[in-house]
Each structure stands twice: as structure tokens, then as C-alpha cells.
Amino acid sequence: MQKPPALVLPPPGSVSMRIKSANANTGERLSQTKSMVIPDLDTPSKPINRHRRNQSQHNVGQGLQQFQPVDFQGEYLNKAKISDGGKKLRKNWTTCWVVLCSNELHFYKEQKQEELAKLKPGGKTDGVDLCDAVIEWTTEKSSRKNVFQITTRSGDEFLLQSDDYATISKWHDAIKRAVGRLSSGDARPGTGKATLVRSNSTECLPRRGYDSTKIKAKEPKPEHRRSIMFKLNYSASDSADKNGVKNRLKKFISRRPSMKTLQEKGLIKDCVFGCHMLTLCQREGTTVPRFVQMCVTEVEKRGLEADGIYRVSGNLSTIQKLRFLVDQEETLNLGDSQWEDIHVITGALKMFFRELPEPLFPFRFFDLFVEAIKTKEQKQKIQSLKKLVHQLPKPNHNTMKLLFHHLQRVLTKSRQNLMSSQGVSIVFGPTLMWPELDAGNMAVNMVYQNQIVEFLLLECVEIFGPEDK
């Protein structure tokens, strides 16, 4: 009788092997059982599922029960939030401590804040929900290198960056894996809910207790529907309404009284500012507007030695207040304390000349004065300008004569007020004359304007004659 072959014990931790008996006449196989394998005492044994069908049926349940959030070790990264719910934000890079926790990305100003959050859970932290988020590298959103973008389903957009490519690449891959795990149907920690996906369909099957309204698209509100229908109805009848509006406007304009009728009835009064020079003087019965006379008198009384007179601007709100009182033809006293700043009075005088419908040098005389100032011979230039000045309408001539004699007295105090003839001409050149059509070169016209005013100022007595007493 032969002895059966001795059993050879495999080394610890090895896989069990099937051994065929030497005297198996009928083809019977002897399988080595699990008890015949000596397990490795150092490594824990894992349960073996011998049936694939059973294993596939229990995988989902085990995944839900054994799912544990895997935290990614925190690290300092550069972060910038560029969109909040689809609204673009100004990009502002900050360095913060970033921690990846299964389905969320948490941002802390310092590493200590993360430790405090662990000691006191439930506090508010700056986090990003990674469910259905999109992770992608970008070179267009920032000039920095190694930048990737996180776009959440709520429309928030974040940029993460690090100068070390290995570091930022590690975070990019980890966040992308977390997003992929969430979108593959794994349970979100803390919710106890999961979504199953059919193997042959993209349709999601919610489990019991899951609020299916969260995954449905929002339906338009009834108010929104009504506003759309209103717009459709309005656009359909728009052409018919336009004809009716036009007819009503024509009737209203035809019945509207003219400006002349309103002025005759006293309902509308001509203002001082913006009124034509000839019209204003006829209304006041003078050849020089009263407001111009008042301003000149007040400046000569207490402002000839003021630093930068006519060059320094006064307070605009106070100037507008003075203008309103003048237009209302109320009793005006420029010596009142509210007009204590002399630059307010000079500013109002310059505004009066700027707002004339036709400048103090009438439009038809603009080119004539420019040609006269181009004359090289001094006496001939004086005679040409003198002839043009005496051709001006009387209100323009008399107002101009009063103003230039006044400005000449300003120059006599040039040591105190620091105003030269050139400085005065720069201020009053574009204030007293401008072309009717800006067809020429504005810079060239301004040069001629300043030259004309300066020459009239220097030759004031010769051109205008002595001042009227």
C-alpha cells in the first residue's frame, strides 16, 4: 500500500491552490479548503465574496454605509473670486489656507482658523460646494501662471493659483476627483441620501425621501407669464397706438400759444443771462446792461488788488444763486455779505458774457477782426480795429468800451493782483468772441481771439477814446 503524498503547506499569506490527487481514478478533484491555509497573523483578513452576482447587488448598499469623507491636507494657495452668482467681480488675489473636505472646499485666512473650526463645529466658514462644479485650467482669466478655475452650479467662479506647478497640479487633480465622485452617485456626507444612475440611461432615480423638486427646472412664475403676454399684446397694437399719439401731439402743439403771446401776457419773462444784448438793453432802456455796470463798479471798489482777479474761479453754487436772483429781477446788493468773495462776482460777469446767444463781438465781425489783427504795421492795425469797433451796434460798442477801460485799471494793479495783459486776454479771449461755426481750427482761432483782446486792451484809449465820465 502506497502512502499518499504529503501535503505541502504554502507560505503565510499565499493564495490557496487546488491539488489533484494522484489516485483519482474517477476524475474527482480534491480542493484545498480554507482551513488548510495558514493565515498571516500580521495582516487583517478580508471577507471574500465568491459570487459576483451577490457582490454586485450589495456594492451600492456597502458604499452608502461605508462612505467616509476623505479630507485633503490644507495648504496655502492664492485665491481670487471673479464671479458671484453670475455677476462679475473685480479680481482681488488673496493668500488663504485651503482645505478639501469630500464635497466642499473651505477657505481660511490662517491655518489656526481651521483648528478653531474643528474645536467649535457648526460655525460659518467660507466654503465652495463642489457638487456639479466644473474644474479647468485657464490662461485667459489671469496673467499669473499655474491657474485653474472652479465654476459652481450657482454661478460662482473662483481662481486658485500657486507658483509651484506640482502643488497646484496636486490640488487640481484632488478637487477634480472629488467632483467626479460626487457626480458619480456617491452619497453626500451628512445627508444620508444618494442618487442611483441606470446603467443604460442618464436618468437619475431618486431614493425615497429625496426631494425631487430640487432637481427640476424652475417653472416661470405666473407674474412672469403675464408680463410676457402683456408685451406681446402691446407690440401687436403698437402701430395703431402710434398714430393716435401723433394725432394728439399735433392737436396739442397747434393749440399751444406762441412764445411771443406768453411774453405779452407776462407769463414768461426774459432772463438777464442768455438774453440777446440788444433785446436786454432795449428792455432796460440803457446801452450797457445794468448787471455789467454793477459788477464792474463792485470789482473796482474792493477787488482790483485781489490775487488772480478774473483768473481765479469763485464758488459755482454761489454764482448760480446770484444768477437766479438776477434773472428774477429781484433787488440786488453786491455789497451784501453773501457776495463777500469777489471771485463770485467776477465769475458771474464772465458767465453773463459766455451765455450770450451772440457774443459781444458779433458773429459777422469775427473774420473781419481776425484779418485786422494780422496787419503788421502798428498804425494801420490800430486804424483797422478802430474802424471795426465803431461799426458795432451801440450796446456792443458801449459795453465793450466800459469793459476794456475797466480791465485796463485792473492792469494798473498788476503788482498786487499778479495779472498781466496776456493773462487777462487768455481769460476774456474765448469769453468775448467765438466763430458762429466751428469749421476752422479751434487752436488757431483761440490764438487770434487772445491777440485781438490783448491789442484792444493795450490800445484801449486810442481805439475807444477816453472813458466817459
mmCIF file with all atom_site columns, C-alpha atoms in Angstrom, residues 187-301:
data_model
loop_
_atom_site.group_PDB
_atom_site.id
_atom_site.type_symbol
_atom_site.label_atom_id
_atom_site.label_alt_id
_atom_site.label_comp_id
_atom_site.label_asym_id
_atom_site.label_entity_id
_atom_site.label_seq_id
_atom_site.pdbx_PDB_ins_code
_atom_site.Cartn_x
_atom_site.Cartn_y
_atom_site.Cartn_z
_atom_site.occupancy
_atom_site.B_iso_or_equiv
_atom_site.pdbx_formal_charge
_atom_site.auth_seq_id
_atom_site.auth_comp_id
_atom_site.auth_asym_id
_atom_site.auth_atom_id
_atom_site.pdbx_PDB_model_num
ATOM 1   C CA . ALA A 1 187 ? -23.736 59.840  -1.034  1.00 0.00 ? 187 ALA A CA 1
ATOM 2   C CA . ARG A 1 188 ? -23.010 63.312  0.140   1.00 0.00 ? 188 ARG A CA 1
ATOM 3   C CA . PRO A 1 189 ? -21.769 63.169  3.724   1.00 0.00 ? 189 PRO A CA 1
ATOM 4   C CA . GLY A 1 190 ? -24.198 64.312  6.294   1.00 0.00 ? 190 GLY A CA 1
ATOM 5   C CA . THR A 1 191 ? -27.260 63.964  4.046   1.00 0.00 ? 191 THR A CA 1
ATOM 6   C CA . GLY A 1 192 ? -27.903 60.219  4.113   1.00 0.00 ? 192 GLY A CA 1
ATOM 7   C CA . LYS A 1 193 ? -29.216 60.467  0.536   1.00 0.00 ? 193 LYS A CA 1
ATOM 8   C CA . ALA A 1 194 ? -27.917 59.049  -2.688  1.00 0.00 ? 194 ALA A CA 1
ATOM 9   C CA . THR A 1 195 ? -28.845 59.013  -6.343  1.00 0.00 ? 195 THR A CA 1
ATOM 10  C CA . LEU A 1 196 ? -28.735 55.846  -8.442  1.00 0.00 ? 196 LEU A CA 1
ATOM 11  C CA . VAL A 1 197 ? -27.979 56.038  -12.150 1.00 0.00 ? 197 VAL A CA 1
ATOM 12  C CA . ARG A 1 198 ? -29.272 53.413  -14.581 1.00 0.00 ? 198 ARG A CA 1
ATOM 13  C CA . SER A 1 199 ? -26.554 51.573  -16.480 1.00 0.00 ? 199 SER A CA 1
ATOM 14  C CA . ASN A 1 200 ? -28.162 52.212  -19.865 1.00 0.00 ? 200 ASN A CA 1
ATOM 15  C CA . SER A 1 201 ? -29.596 55.697  -19.260 1.00 0.00 ? 201 SER A CA 1
ATOM 16  C CA . THR A 1 202 ? -28.663 59.125  -17.993 1.00 0.00 ? 202 THR A CA 1
ATOM 17  C CA . GLU A 1 203 ? -31.893 59.398  -15.988 1.00 0.00 ? 203 GLU A CA 1
ATOM 18  C CA . CYS A 1 204 ? -31.410 59.774  -12.248 1.00 0.00 ? 204 CYS A CA 1
ATOM 19  C CA . LEU A 1 205 ? -33.557 57.664  -9.908  1.00 0.00 ? 205 LEU A CA 1
ATOM 20  C CA . PRO A 1 206 ? -34.003 59.462  -6.570  1.00 0.00 ? 206 PRO A CA 1
ATOM 21  C CA . ARG A 1 207 ? -34.316 57.350  -3.448  1.00 0.00 ? 207 ARG A CA 1
ATOM 22  C CA . ARG A 1 208 ? -37.274 57.606  -1.103  1.00 0.00 ? 208 ARG A CA 1
ATOM 23  C CA . GLY A 1 209 ? -37.356 60.719  0.962   1.00 0.00 ? 209 GLY A CA 1
ATOM 24  C CA . TYR A 1 210 ? -35.314 62.679  -1.563  1.00 0.00 ? 210 TYR A CA 1
ATOM 25  C CA . ASP A 1 211 ? -36.879 65.995  -2.534  1.00 0.00 ? 211 ASP A CA 1
ATOM 26  C CA . SER A 1 212 ? -37.245 65.646  -6.299  1.00 0.00 ? 212 SER A CA 1
ATOM 27  C CA . THR A 1 213 ? -38.231 69.275  -6.683  1.00 0.00 ? 213 THR A CA 1
ATOM 28  C CA . LYS A 1 214 ? -34.592 70.275  -6.215  1.00 0.00 ? 214 LYS A CA 1
ATOM 29  C CA . ILE A 1 215 ? -33.523 68.696  -9.499  1.00 0.00 ? 215 ILE A CA 1
ATOM 30  C CA . LYS A 1 216 ? -36.446 70.046  -11.529 1.00 0.00 ? 216 LYS A CA 1
ATOM 31  C CA . ALA A 1 217 ? -36.041 73.143  -13.603 1.00 0.00 ? 217 ALA A CA 1
ATOM 32  C CA . LYS A 1 218 ? -37.762 76.200  -12.217 1.00 0.00 ? 218 LYS A CA 1
ATOM 33  C CA . GLU A 1 219 ? -41.007 76.980  -13.945 1.00 0.00 ? 219 GLU A CA 1
ATOM 34  C CA . PRO A 1 220 ? -41.731 80.603  -14.842 1.00 0.00 ? 220 PRO A CA 1
ATOM 35  C CA . LYS A 1 221 ? -43.903 82.366  -12.317 1.00 0.00 ? 221 LYS A CA 1
ATOM 36  C CA . PRO A 1 222 ? -47.442 83.353  -13.325 1.00 0.00 ? 222 PRO A CA 1
ATOM 37  C CA . GLU A 1 223 ? -46.462 87.021  -12.994 1.00 0.00 ? 223 GLU A CA 1
ATOM 38  C CA . HIS A 1 224 ? -43.668 86.493  -15.493 1.00 0.00 ? 224 HIS A CA 1
ATOM 39  C CA . ARG A 1 225 ? -46.075 84.857  -17.931 1.00 0.00 ? 225 ARG A CA 1
ATOM 40  C CA . ARG A 1 226 ? -48.459 87.777  -17.640 1.00 0.00 ? 226 ARG A CA 1
ATOM 41  C CA . SER A 1 227 ? -45.668 90.276  -18.332 1.00 0.00 ? 227 SER A CA 1
ATOM 42  C CA . ILE A 1 228 ? -44.706 88.331  -21.462 1.00 0.00 ? 228 ILE A CA 1
ATOM 43  C CA . MET A 1 229 ? -48.292 88.276  -22.698 1.00 0.00 ? 229 MET A CA 1
ATOM 44  C CA . PHE A 1 230 ? -48.590 92.000  -21.990 1.00 0.00 ? 230 PHE A CA 1
ATOM 45  C CA . LYS A 1 231 ? -45.511 92.692  -24.117 1.00 0.00 ? 231 LYS A CA 1
ATOM 46  C CA . LEU A 1 232 ? -46.867 90.555  -26.951 1.00 0.00 ? 232 LEU A CA 1
ATOM 47  C CA . ASN A 1 233 ? -50.220 92.290  -26.885 1.00 0.00 ? 233 ASN A CA 1
ATOM 48  C CA . TYR A 1 234 ? -48.579 95.697  -26.679 1.00 0.00 ? 234 TYR A CA 1
ATOM 49  C CA . SER A 1 235 ? -46.313 95.020  -29.644 1.00 0.00 ? 235 SER A CA 1
ATOM 50  C CA . ALA A 1 236 ? -49.272 93.814  -31.673 1.00 0.00 ? 236 ALA A CA 1
ATOM 51  C CA . SER A 1 237 ? -51.210 97.040  -31.113 1.00 0.00 ? 237 SER A CA 1
ATOM 52  C CA . ASP A 1 238 ? -48.150 99.275  -31.146 1.00 0.00 ? 238 ASP A CA 1
ATOM 53  C CA . SER A 1 239 ? -48.626 100.550 -34.686 1.00 0.00 ? 239 SER A CA 1
ATOM 54  C CA . ALA A 1 240 ? -52.246 101.523 -34.001 1.00 0.00 ? 240 ALA A CA 1
ATOM 55  C CA . ASP A 1 241 ? -51.279 103.420 -30.840 1.00 0.00 ? 241 ASP A CA 1
ATOM 56  C CA . LYS A 1 242 ? -48.537 105.383 -32.600 1.00 0.00 ? 242 LYS A CA 1
ATOM 57  C CA . ASN A 1 243 ? -50.999 107.013 -34.989 1.00 0.00 ? 243 ASN A CA 1
ATOM 58  C CA . GLY A 1 244 ? -53.225 108.047 -32.095 1.00 0.00 ? 244 GLY A CA 1
ATOM 59  C CA . VAL A 1 245 ? -50.303 109.544 -30.159 1.00 0.00 ? 245 VAL A CA 1
ATOM 60  C CA . LYS A 1 246 ? -49.142 111.506 -33.218 1.00 0.00 ? 246 LYS A CA 1
ATOM 61  C CA . ASN A 1 247 ? -52.606 112.972 -33.742 1.00 0.00 ? 247 ASN A CA 1
ATOM 62  C CA . ARG A 1 248 ? -52.913 114.029 -30.106 1.00 0.00 ? 248 ARG A CA 1
ATOM 63  C CA . LEU A 1 249 ? -49.469 115.661 -30.201 1.00 0.00 ? 249 LEU A CA 1
ATOM 64  C CA . LYS A 1 250 ? -50.349 117.602 -33.362 1.00 0.00 ? 250 LYS A CA 1
ATOM 65  C CA . LYS A 1 251 ? -53.546 118.943 -31.754 1.00 0.00 ? 251 LYS A CA 1
ATOM 66  C CA . PHE A 1 252 ? -51.686 119.897 -28.579 1.00 0.00 ? 252 PHE A CA 1
ATOM 67  C CA . ILE A 1 253 ? -48.933 121.757 -30.490 1.00 0.00 ? 253 ILE A CA 1
ATOM 68  C CA . SER A 1 254 ? -51.443 123.581 -32.693 1.00 0.00 ? 254 SER A CA 1
ATOM 69  C CA . ARG A 1 255 ? -53.346 124.839 -29.618 1.00 0.00 ? 255 ARG A CA 1
ATOM 70  C CA . ARG A 1 256 ? -50.173 125.800 -27.751 1.00 0.00 ? 256 ARG A CA 1
ATOM 71  C CA . PRO A 1 257 ? -49.676 129.609 -27.553 1.00 0.00 ? 257 PRO A CA 1
ATOM 72  C CA . SER A 1 258 ? -46.529 131.104 -29.061 1.00 0.00 ? 258 SER A CA 1
ATOM 73  C CA . MET A 1 259 ? -43.627 132.441 -27.001 1.00 0.00 ? 259 MET A CA 1
ATOM 74  C CA . LYS A 1 260 ? -44.485 135.984 -28.056 1.00 0.00 ? 260 LYS A CA 1
ATOM 75  C CA . THR A 1 261 ? -48.067 135.610 -26.769 1.00 0.00 ? 261 THR A CA 1
ATOM 76  C CA . LEU A 1 262 ? -46.826 134.310 -23.409 1.00 0.00 ? 262 LEU A CA 1
ATOM 77  C CA . GLN A 1 263 ? -44.378 137.189 -23.118 1.00 0.00 ? 263 GLN A CA 1
ATOM 78  C CA . GLU A 1 264 ? -47.081 139.741 -23.940 1.00 0.00 ? 264 GLU A CA 1
ATOM 79  C CA . LYS A 1 265 ? -49.344 138.274 -21.264 1.00 0.00 ? 265 LYS A CA 1
ATOM 80  C CA . GLY A 1 266 ? -46.473 138.434 -18.758 1.00 0.00 ? 266 GLY A CA 1
ATOM 81  C CA . LEU A 1 267 ? -46.446 134.677 -18.157 1.00 0.00 ? 267 LEU A CA 1
ATOM 82  C CA . ILE A 1 268 ? -42.852 134.365 -19.356 1.00 0.00 ? 268 ILE A CA 1
ATOM 83  C CA . LYS A 1 269 ? -40.226 136.982 -18.655 1.00 0.00 ? 269 LYS A CA 1
ATOM 84  C CA . ASP A 1 270 ? -36.936 137.294 -20.472 1.00 0.00 ? 270 ASP A CA 1
ATOM 85  C CA . CYS A 1 271 ? -33.993 136.430 -18.271 1.00 0.00 ? 271 CYS A CA 1
ATOM 86  C CA . VAL A 1 272 ? -30.856 138.520 -17.998 1.00 0.00 ? 272 VAL A CA 1
ATOM 87  C CA . PHE A 1 273 ? -28.500 135.597 -18.537 1.00 0.00 ? 273 PHE A CA 1
ATOM 88  C CA . GLY A 1 274 ? -28.830 134.179 -22.037 1.00 0.00 ? 274 GLY A CA 1
ATOM 89  C CA . CYS A 1 275 ? -30.720 137.181 -23.401 1.00 0.00 ? 275 CYS A CA 1
ATOM 90  C CA . HIS A 1 276 ? -29.592 138.926 -26.575 1.00 0.00 ? 276 HIS A CA 1
ATOM 91  C CA . MET A 1 277 ? -27.600 142.097 -25.890 1.00 0.00 ? 277 MET A CA 1
ATOM 92  C CA . LEU A 1 278 ? -29.829 144.389 -27.982 1.00 0.00 ? 278 LEU A CA 1
ATOM 93  C CA . THR A 1 279 ? -33.051 142.949 -26.500 1.00 0.00 ? 279 THR A CA 1
ATOM 94  C CA . LEU A 1 280 ? -31.783 143.283 -22.920 1.00 0.00 ? 280 LEU A CA 1
ATOM 95  C CA . CYS A 1 281 ? -30.666 146.899 -23.384 1.00 0.00 ? 281 CYS A CA 1
ATOM 96  C CA . GLN A 1 282 ? -33.990 147.854 -25.029 1.00 0.00 ? 282 GLN A CA 1
ATOM 97  C CA . ARG A 1 283 ? -35.899 146.311 -22.135 1.00 0.00 ? 283 ARG A CA 1
ATOM 98  C CA . GLU A 1 284 ? -33.770 148.110 -19.542 1.00 0.00 ? 284 GLU A CA 1
ATOM 99  C CA . GLY A 1 285 ? -33.598 151.378 -21.544 1.00 0.00 ? 285 GLY A CA 1
ATOM 100 C CA . THR A 1 286 ? -29.795 151.519 -21.444 1.00 0.00 ? 286 THR A CA 1
ATOM 101 C CA . THR A 1 287 ? -26.867 150.904 -23.778 1.00 0.00 ? 287 THR A CA 1
ATOM 102 C CA . VAL A 1 288 ? -24.932 148.858 -21.192 1.00 0.00 ? 288 VAL A CA 1
ATOM 103 C CA . PRO A 1 289 ? -26.651 146.052 -19.218 1.00 0.00 ? 289 PRO A CA 1
ATOM 104 C CA . ARG A 1 290 ? -27.219 147.013 -15.590 1.00 0.00 ? 290 ARG A CA 1
ATOM 105 C CA . PHE A 1 291 ? -25.698 143.811 -14.281 1.00 0.00 ? 291 PHE A CA 1
ATOM 106 C CA . VAL A 1 292 ? -22.429 144.524 -16.127 1.00 0.00 ? 292 VAL A CA 1
ATOM 107 C CA . GLN A 1 293 ? -22.309 148.034 -14.643 1.00 0.00 ? 293 GLN A CA 1
ATOM 108 C CA . MET A 1 294 ? -22.948 146.692 -11.114 1.00 0.00 ? 294 MET A CA 1
ATOM 109 C CA . CYS A 1 295 ? -20.202 144.055 -11.373 1.00 0.00 ? 295 CYS A CA 1
ATOM 110 C CA . VAL A 1 296 ? -17.617 146.495 -12.765 1.00 0.00 ? 296 VAL A CA 1
ATOM 111 C CA . THR A 1 297 ? -18.392 149.034 -10.036 1.00 0.00 ? 297 THR A CA 1
ATOM 112 C CA . GLU A 1 298 ? -18.123 146.431 -7.242  1.00 0.00 ? 298 GLU A CA 1
ATOM 113 C CA . VAL A 1 299 ? -14.842 144.974 -8.532  1.00 0.00 ? 299 VAL A CA 1
ATOM 114 C CA . GLU A 1 300 ? -13.250 148.417 -8.812  1.00 0.00 ? 300 GLU A CA 1
ATOM 115 C CA . LYS A 1 301 ? -14.486 149.219 -5.307  1.00 0.00 ? 301 LYS A CA 1
#
